[in-house]
Amino acid sequence: MRILVLHGPNLNLLGRREPHIYGKETLADVNARLEALARELGTELVIVQSNHEGVLIDTLHANIDKADGAIVNPAGITHYGVPLHDAIAAMPFPVIEVHLSNIAAREEWRHRSMISPVVDGTIQGLGWRSYTAALRAVVEIAREKEKR
Ligand code: DQA
């Protein structure tokens, strides 16, 4: 089983970027936690961070027939990203949206997600735990799909 992990713009700065909001862990720390959990769950991860919406879309397209699921933190793209919305809608596998912070409790313009309508579910507000909870969920959903 192969799960895509997509990190959007500015998440390369995790640990240094507004740590009171996003936490002190770096992106490498978060990815290490995900890799450890993936080993436990017996799944392979393809992890990509990009500051460019098109790179995230190209990664989805390249994996349309290879991935069994995806977890995506679209970061700032969340709030305006029609092209990423459309790309996720086109994927045949389950996708979970992830946010470190609770976007419902932040500025009003962050309350709307362009991505939420086309994902299986959203996990937010739990810091790095949002990612690990999402990985557990997407693997479970993908395995259920395999059985059908
Ligand atoms: C974020 C929330 C977004 O509003 C913000 O633009 C980000 C990170 C989060 O993980 O909490 O860059 O997706």
mmCIF file of C-alpha atoms and ligand atoms in Angstrom:
data_model
loop_
_atom_site.group_PDB
_atom_site.id
_atom_site.type_symbol
_atom_site.label_atom_id
_atom_site.label_comp_id
_atom_site.label_asym_id
_atom_site.label_seq_id
_atom_site.Cartn_x
_atom_site.Cartn_y
_atom_site.Cartn_z
ATOM 1 C CA MET A 1 0.000 0.000 0.000
ATOM 2 C CA ARG A 2 1.254 3.448 -0.959
ATOM 3 C CA ILE A 3 0.054 6.647 0.713
ATOM 4 C CA LEU A 4 0.900 10.138 -0.559
ATOM 5 C CA VAL A 5 1.687 12.828 2.009
ATOM 6 C CA LEU A 6 1.470 16.343 0.551
ATOM 7 C CA HIS A 7 2.626 19.399 2.481
ATOM 8 C CA GLY A 8 1.752 22.807 1.015
ATOM 9 C CA PRO A 9 3.406 26.241 1.047
ATOM 10 C CA ASN A 10 5.548 27.396 3.967
ATOM 11 C CA LEU A 11 5.377 24.063 5.781
ATOM 12 C CA ASN A 12 9.101 23.670 5.048
ATOM 13 C CA LEU A 13 9.512 26.347 7.751
ATOM 14 C CA LEU A 14 7.743 24.328 10.461
ATOM 15 C CA GLY A 15 9.448 24.750 13.820
ATOM 16 C CA ARG A 16 10.533 28.314 12.973
ATOM 17 C CA ARG A 17 7.255 29.589 11.540
ATOM 18 C CA GLU A 18 4.838 30.994 14.166
ATOM 19 C CA PRO A 19 5.653 28.157 16.612
ATOM 20 C CA HIS A 20 2.904 29.357 19.002
ATOM 21 C CA ILE A 21 0.432 28.345 16.259
ATOM 22 C CA TYR A 22 2.120 25.493 14.402
ATOM 23 C CA GLY A 23 4.318 23.977 17.120
ATOM 24 C CA LYS A 24 8.053 23.558 17.584
ATOM 25 C CA GLU A 25 8.497 20.377 15.588
ATOM 26 C CA THR A 26 10.159 20.699 12.196
ATOM 27 C CA LEU A 27 8.800 19.172 9.009
ATOM 28 C CA ALA A 28 11.533 16.510 9.287
ATOM 29 C CA ASP A 29 10.253 15.662 12.803
ATOM 30 C CA VAL A 30 6.672 15.328 11.528
ATOM 31 C CA ASN A 31 7.804 13.204 8.578
ATOM 32 C CA ALA A 32 9.838 10.953 10.915
ATOM 33 C CA ARG A 33 6.739 10.379 13.036
ATOM 34 C CA LEU A 34 4.760 9.528 9.905
ATOM 35 C CA GLU A 35 7.460 7.137 8.643
ATOM 36 C CA ALA A 36 7.541 5.363 12.026
ATOM 37 C CA LEU A 37 3.760 4.967 12.013
ATOM 38 C CA ALA A 38 3.793 3.832 8.381
ATOM 39 C CA ARG A 39 6.226 1.028 9.296
ATOM 40 C CA GLU A 40 3.894 -0.002 12.123
ATOM 41 C CA LEU A 41 0.917 0.007 9.739
ATOM 42 C CA GLY A 42 2.845 -1.790 6.977
ATOM 43 C CA THR A 43 2.454 0.939 4.367
ATOM 44 C CA GLU A 44 4.820 2.927 2.160
ATOM 45 C CA LEU A 45 4.817 6.754 2.083
ATOM 46 C CA VAL A 46 5.613 9.177 -0.731
ATOM 47 C CA ILE A 47 6.197 12.547 0.944
ATOM 48 C CA VAL A 48 6.319 15.827 -1.007
ATOM 49 C CA GLN A 49 6.456 19.420 0.262
ATOM 50 C CA SER A 50 6.066 22.266 -2.200
ATOM 51 C CA ASN A 51 5.474 25.986 -2.123
ATOM 52 C CA HIS A 52 3.821 25.693 -5.551
ATOM 53 C CA GLU A 53 0.272 24.494 -6.087
ATOM 54 C CA GLY A 54 1.171 23.038 -9.507
ATOM 55 C CA VAL A 55 3.797 20.719 -8.014
ATOM 56 C CA LEU A 56 1.211 19.277 -5.598
ATOM 57 C CA ILE A 57 -1.200 18.792 -8.519
ATOM 58 C CA ASP A 58 1.502 17.173 -10.685
ATOM 59 C CA THR A 59 2.329 14.788 -7.815
ATOM 60 C CA LEU A 60 -1.331 13.746 -7.523
ATOM 61 C CA HIS A 61 -1.559 13.195 -11.302
ATOM 62 C CA ALA A 62 1.655 11.165 -11.368
ATOM 63 C CA ASN A 63 0.272 8.893 -8.646
ATOM 64 C CA ILE A 64 -3.329 8.560 -9.850
ATOM 65 C CA ASP A 65 -2.833 4.838 -10.580
ATOM 66 C CA LYS A 66 -0.108 4.201 -8.012
ATOM 67 C CA ALA A 67 -1.395 5.584 -4.698
ATOM 68 C CA ASP A 68 -4.007 3.982 -2.456
ATOM 69 C CA GLY A 69 -4.713 7.150 -0.489
ATOM 70 C CA ALA A 70 -3.407 10.603 0.377
ATOM 71 C CA ILE A 71 -3.156 12.968 3.303
ATOM 72 C CA VAL A 72 -2.868 16.613 2.297
ATOM 73 C CA ASN A 73 -2.097 19.749 4.276
ATOM 74 C CA PRO A 74 -2.843 22.347 1.592
ATOM 75 C CA ALA A 75 -1.667 25.164 3.944
ATOM 76 C CA GLY A 76 -2.520 28.597 2.444
ATOM 77 C CA ILE A 77 -3.894 26.961 -0.744
ATOM 78 C CA THR A 78 -6.761 25.660 1.428
ATOM 79 C CA HIS A 79 -8.571 28.955 1.286
ATOM 80 C CA TYR A 80 -8.509 29.731 -2.440
ATOM 81 C CA GLY A 81 -7.188 26.668 -4.288
ATOM 82 C CA VAL A 82 -9.620 25.810 -7.091
ATOM 83 C CA PRO A 83 -7.012 23.893 -9.150
ATOM 84 C CA LEU A 84 -6.026 21.740 -6.146
ATOM 85 C CA HIS A 85 -9.713 21.220 -5.334
ATOM 86 C CA ASP A 86 -10.273 19.964 -8.899
ATOM 87 C CA ALA A 87 -7.216 17.677 -8.816
ATOM 88 C CA ILE A 88 -8.312 16.047 -5.551
ATOM 89 C CA ALA A 89 -11.850 15.610 -6.896
ATOM 90 C CA ALA A 90 -10.347 13.647 -9.811
ATOM 91 C CA MET A 91 -8.504 11.139 -7.611
ATOM 92 C CA PRO A 92 -9.937 7.613 -7.303
ATOM 93 C CA PHE A 93 -8.461 7.053 -3.818
ATOM 94 C CA PRO A 94 -9.421 8.402 -0.353
ATOM 95 C CA VAL A 95 -7.963 11.768 0.629
ATOM 96 C CA ILE A 96 -7.849 13.295 4.123
ATOM 97 C CA GLU A 97 -7.287 17.042 4.641
ATOM 98 C CA VAL A 98 -4.971 17.922 7.516
ATOM 99 C CA HIS A 99 -4.299 21.123 9.447
ATOM 100 C CA LEU A 100 -1.986 21.564 12.401
ATOM 101 C CA SER A 101 -4.059 24.463 13.719
ATOM 102 C CA ASN A 102 -7.831 24.631 14.214
ATOM 103 C CA ILE A 103 -8.731 26.819 11.221
ATOM 104 C CA ALA A 104 -12.315 27.171 12.512
ATOM 105 C CA ALA A 105 -10.968 29.024 15.551
ATOM 106 C CA ARG A 106 -8.753 31.451 13.596
ATOM 107 C CA GLU A 107 -9.358 34.451 11.292
ATOM 108 C CA GLU A 108 -12.687 34.345 9.517
ATOM 109 C CA TRP A 109 -11.071 34.062 6.073
ATOM 110 C CA ARG A 110 -9.476 30.789 7.190
ATOM 111 C CA HIS A 111 -12.851 29.255 8.034
ATOM 112 C CA ARG A 112 -13.625 28.423 4.415
ATOM 113 C CA SER A 113 -11.765 25.497 2.897
ATOM 114 C CA MET A 114 -11.923 24.985 -0.875
ATOM 115 C CA ILE A 115 -10.578 21.492 -0.251
ATOM 116 C CA SER A 116 -13.059 20.157 2.358
ATOM 117 C CA PRO A 117 -15.900 19.457 -0.131
ATOM 118 C CA VAL A 118 -13.753 16.966 -2.084
ATOM 119 C CA VAL A 119 -12.035 15.010 0.712
ATOM 120 C CA ASP A 120 -13.238 12.047 2.748
ATOM 121 C CA GLY A 121 -12.660 13.971 5.962
ATOM 122 C CA THR A 122 -10.648 16.680 7.696
ATOM 123 C CA ILE A 123 -8.504 16.471 10.841
ATOM 124 C CA GLN A 124 -7.371 19.778 12.323
ATOM 125 C CA GLY A 125 -6.185 21.477 15.458
ATOM 126 C CA LEU A 126 -4.155 18.604 16.916
ATOM 127 C CA GLY A 127 -0.690 19.799 15.855
ATOM 128 C CA TRP A 128 1.471 16.973 14.437
ATOM 129 C CA ARG A 129 -1.127 14.534 15.780
ATOM 130 C CA SER A 130 -3.485 15.709 13.040
ATOM 131 C CA TYR A 131 -1.103 14.022 10.571
ATOM 132 C CA THR A 132 -0.740 10.736 12.437
ATOM 133 C CA ALA A 133 -4.515 10.524 13.048
ATOM 134 C CA ALA A 134 -5.064 11.169 9.321
ATOM 135 C CA LEU A 135 -2.562 8.482 8.321
ATOM 136 C CA ARG A 136 -4.275 5.890 10.530
ATOM 137 C CA ALA A 137 -7.669 6.857 9.096
ATOM 138 C CA VAL A 138 -6.663 6.844 5.438
ATOM 139 C CA VAL A 139 -4.941 3.449 5.720
ATOM 140 C CA GLU A 140 -8.049 2.003 7.366
ATOM 141 C CA ILE A 141 -10.349 3.473 4.700
ATOM 142 C CA ALA A 142 -8.080 2.288 1.853
ATOM 143 C CA ARG A 143 -7.965 -1.253 3.331
ATOM 144 C CA GLU A 144 -11.738 -1.337 3.625
ATOM 145 C CA LYS A 145 -11.974 -0.288 -0.031
ATOM 146 C CA GLU A 146 -9.594 -3.109 -1.056
ATOM 147 C CA LYS A 147 -11.925 -5.713 0.509
ATOM 148 C CA ARG A 148 -14.938 -4.609 -1.541
HETATM 149 C C1 DQA B 1 -2.510 25.311 8.009
HETATM 150 C C2 DQA B 1 -3.594 26.385 8.221
HETATM 151 C C3 DQA B 1 -3.639 27.363 7.047
HETATM 152 O O1 DQA B 1 -4.652 28.351 7.269
HETATM 153 C C4 DQA B 1 -2.307 28.068 6.912
HETATM 154 O O2 DQA B 1 -2.318 28.912 5.766
HETATM 155 C C5 DQA B 1 -1.146 27.125 6.874
HETATM 156 C C6 DQA B 1 -1.153 25.944 7.746
HETATM 157 C C7 DQA B 1 -2.348 24.399 9.265
HETATM 158 O O3 DQA B 1 -1.734 23.352 9.121
HETATM 159 O O4 DQA B 1 -2.801 24.751 10.356
HETATM 160 O O5 DQA B 1 -0.152 27.375 6.211
HETATM 161 O O6 DQA B 1 -2.878 24.491 6.922
#
